[in-house]
Coordinates of N, CA and C in Angstrom, one line a residue:
M14 N -19.9 -14.5 30.1 CA -20.4 -14.6 28.6 C -20.0 -15.7 28.2
F15 N -20.5 -16.4 26.8 CA -20.0 -17.7 26.4 C -18.9 -17.4 26.1
H16 N -18.5 -19.0 25.8 CA -16.6 -19.3 25.6 C -16.1 -18.4 24.4
Q17 N -15.3 -17.8 24.5 CA -14.5 -17.0 23.8 C -13.9 -18.1 22.5
G18 N -13.7 -19.0 22.6 CA -13.3 -19.8 21.8 C -14.0 -20.2 20.8
H19 N -15.3 -20.6 21.3 CA -16.3 -20.9 20.4 C -16.9 -19.3 19.6
L20 N -16.9 -18.3 19.8 CA -17.2 -17.3 19.4 C -15.8 -17.1 18.3
C21 N -14.8 -17.3 18.5 CA -13.7 -17.4 17.5 C -14.0 -18.5 16.6
Y22 N -14.0 -19.3 17.1 CA -14.4 -20.4 15.9 C -15.5 -19.8 15.0
T23 N -16.7 -19.9 15.5 CA -17.3 -18.8 14.7 C -17.3 -18.2 13.5
M24 N -16.3 -17.5 14.2 CA -16.2 -15.9 13.4 C -15.1 -16.6 12.2
D25 N -14.2 -17.9 12.7 CA -13.4 -18.1 11.7 C -14.2 -18.7 10.4
I26 N -15.1 -19.6 10.9 CA -16.0 -20.2 9.8 C -16.6 -19.1 8.9
L27 N -17.4 -18.3 9.4 CA -17.5 -16.7 9.0 C -16.9 -16.1 8.1
M28 N -15.8 -15.9 8.5 CA -14.6 -15.1 7.8 C -14.2 -16.3 6.3
E29 N -14.1 -17.5 7.0 CA -13.8 -18.4 5.6 C -14.7 -18.3 4.5
Y30 N -16.0 -18.4 4.8 CA -17.2 -18.0 4.4 C -17.3 -16.9 3.5
V31 N -16.9 -15.8 3.7 CA -17.1 -14.9 3.1 C -16.1 -14.9 1.9
L32 N -14.7 -15.3 2.6 CA -13.7 -15.3 1.7 C -14.2 -16.1 0.4
I33 N -14.9 -17.4 1.0 CA -15.1 -18.3 -0.4 C -16.2 -17.3 -1.4
K34 N -17.0 -17.0 -0.5 CA -18.0 -15.7 -1.7 C -17.3 -15.1 -2.6
K35 N -16.4 -14.5 -1.9 CA -15.6 -13.6 -2.8 C -14.8 -14.1 -4.2
K36 N -14.3 -15.2 -3.8 CA -13.4 -15.9 -4.5 C -14.3 -17.1 -5.8
R37 N -15.7 -17.0 -5.1 CA -16.9 -17.8 -5.9 C -16.7 -18.0 -7.6
K38 N -16.5 -16.7 -7.7 CA -16.3 -16.4 -9.2 C -15.5 -17.7 -9.8
K39 N -14.5 -17.8 -9.6 CA -13.4 -18.7 -9.9 C -13.5 -20.1 -9.6
K40 N -14.2 -20.2 -8.1 CA -14.0 -21.5 -7.7 C -15.4 -22.1 -7.5
M41 N -16.2 -21.9 -8.3 CA -17.4 -22.2 -8.1 C -17.5 -23.7 -9.0
K42 N -16.8 -24.1 -9.7 CA -16.7 -25.5 -10.3 C -16.1 -26.5 -9.0
E43 N -15.1 -25.7 -8.3 CA -14.5 -26.6 -7.2 C -15.7 -27.0 -6.1
M44 N -16.4 -25.7 -5.8 CA -17.0 -25.9 -4.7 C -18.3 -26.3 -4.9
P45 N -18.6 -27.5 -4.3 CA -20.6 -27.8 -4.4 C -21.5 -27.0 -4.0
V46 N -22.2 -26.5 -4.3 CA -23.5 -25.7 -3.9 C -23.8 -26.1 -2.5
R47 N -24.0 -27.6 -2.5 CA -24.5 -27.8 -1.6 C -23.6 -27.9 -0.1
W48 N -22.5 -27.5 -0.4 CA -21.5 -27.6 0.7 C -21.6 -26.0 1.5
M49 N -21.6 -24.9 0.3 CA -22.2 -23.6 0.6 C -23.0 -23.7 1.6
K50 N -24.5 -24.1 0.9 CA -25.7 -24.0 1.7 C -25.2 -24.6 2.8
G51 N -25.1 -25.8 3.1 CA -25.0 -26.2 4.2 C -23.9 -25.3 5.6
A52 N -22.9 -24.8 4.9 CA -22.1 -23.7 6.1 C -22.6 -22.7 6.2
Q53 N -23.4 -22.1 5.3 CA -24.5 -21.1 5.8 C -25.1 -21.6 6.8
L54 N -26.0 -22.1 6.5 CA -26.8 -23.2 7.4 C -26.4 -23.0 8.7
F55 N -25.3 -23.6 8.8 CA -24.7 -24.2 10.3 C -24.1 -22.7 10.9
V56 N -23.6 -22.1 10.1 CA -23.1 -20.4 11.0 C -24.3 -19.9 11.6
G57 N -25.2 -19.9 10.6 CA -26.4 -19.1 11.1 C -26.8 -19.6 12.6
L58 N -27.2 -21.2 12.2 CA -27.3 -21.9 13.5 C -26.8 -21.7 14.5
Q59 N -25.4 -21.4 14.3 CA -24.0 -21.6 15.8 C -24.3 -20.3 16.1
M60 N -24.8 -19.2 15.7 CA -24.8 -17.3 15.5 C -26.1 -17.6 16.2
Y61 N -27.3 -18.2 15.8 CA -28.8 -18.0 16.9 C -28.4 -18.4 18.3
R62 N -27.8 -20.0 18.3 CA -27.6 -20.3 19.3 C -26.9 -19.7 20.6
M63 N -25.6 -19.0 20.0 CA -24.9 -18.3 20.8 C -25.7 -17.0 21.6
M64 N -26.3 -16.2 20.5 CA -27.5 -15.1 20.7 C -28.3 -15.5 22.1
R65 N -28.9 -17.1 21.6 CA -30.0 -17.2 22.9 C -29.0 -17.7 24.0
M66 N -28.3 -18.2 24.0 CA -27.2 -18.6 24.9 C -26.6 -17.0 25.8
G67 N -26.3 -16.2 25.2 CA -25.8 -15.0 25.5 C -27.1 -14.2 26.3
K68 N -28.4 -14.6 25.6 CA -29.5 -13.4 26.3 C -29.7 -14.0 27.5
S69 N -30.0 -15.5 27.8 CA -30.2 -16.2 28.9 C -29.6 -16.1 29.7
L70 N -28.2 -16.0 29.3 CA -27.1 -15.5 31.0 C -26.9 -14.0 30.9
Q71 N -27.0 -13.3 30.2 CA -27.3 -11.7 30.8 C -28.7 -11.8 31.7
R72 N -29.7 -12.3 31.5 CA -30.7 -12.2 32.2 C -30.4 -12.9 33.3
Q73 N -29.8 -14.0 33.4 CA -29.7 -14.2 34.9 C -28.5 -13.8 35.6
E74 N -27.8 -13.2 35.1 CA -26.7 -12.5 35.3 C -27.3 -10.9 36.4
S75 N -28.1 -10.5 35.4 CA -29.0 -9.3 36.0 C -30.3 -9.7 36.8
M76 N -30.7 -10.9 36.9 CA -31.5 -11.1 38.2 C -30.5 -11.6 39.8
N77 N -29.3 -11.9 39.2 CA -28.6 -12.0 40.2 C -28.2 -11.1 41.2
K78 N -27.4 -9.8 40.1 CA -27.5 -8.5 40.8 C -28.4 -8.1 41.6
L79 N -29.7 -7.9 40.6 CA -30.8 -7.3 41.7 C -30.9 -8.2 42.8
K80 N -30.9 -9.7 43.0 CA -31.1 -10.3 44.5 C -29.8 -9.8 45.1
Q81 N -28.8 -10.1 44.8 CA -27.7 -9.5 46.2 C -27.9 -7.9 46.2
H82 N -28.4 -7.0 45.2 CA -28.7 -5.7 45.6 C -29.8 -5.7 46.7
L83 N -30.8 -6.2 46.6 CA -32.0 -6.5 47.5 C -31.4 -7.2 48.8
V84 N -30.5 -8.0 48.6 CA -30.1 -9.0 50.0 C -29.5 -7.7 50.8
E85 N -28.4 -7.2 50.3 CA -27.6 -6.0 50.6 C -28.6 -4.8 51.4
Y86 N -29.4 -4.5 50.8 CA -30.4 -3.1 51.2 C -31.2 -3.8 52.3
H87 N -31.4 -5.1 52.7 CA -31.8 -5.8 53.4 C -31.4 -5.8 54.8
E88 N -29.8 -5.6 54.4 CA -28.6 -5.8 55.3 C -28.7 -4.5 56.2
I89 N -29.0 -3.6 55.6 CA -28.3 -1.9 56.1 C -29.8 -1.8 56.6

């Protein structure tokens, strides 16, 4: 599948974002709204990209398995 580090990195951002959202009432003055929106967009894009990558990789893997299966079948 995709890089574990990449996933962890994205999860870190997500967790940070969630924490920020929880503390928002206190921190809203310190945190610019534009930054929040940017982080949200960035995380969304990352997740979407990873999902797309994962799907295409899975599809390729299943195709390869199928091909291998056919080859083995023909050899018998």
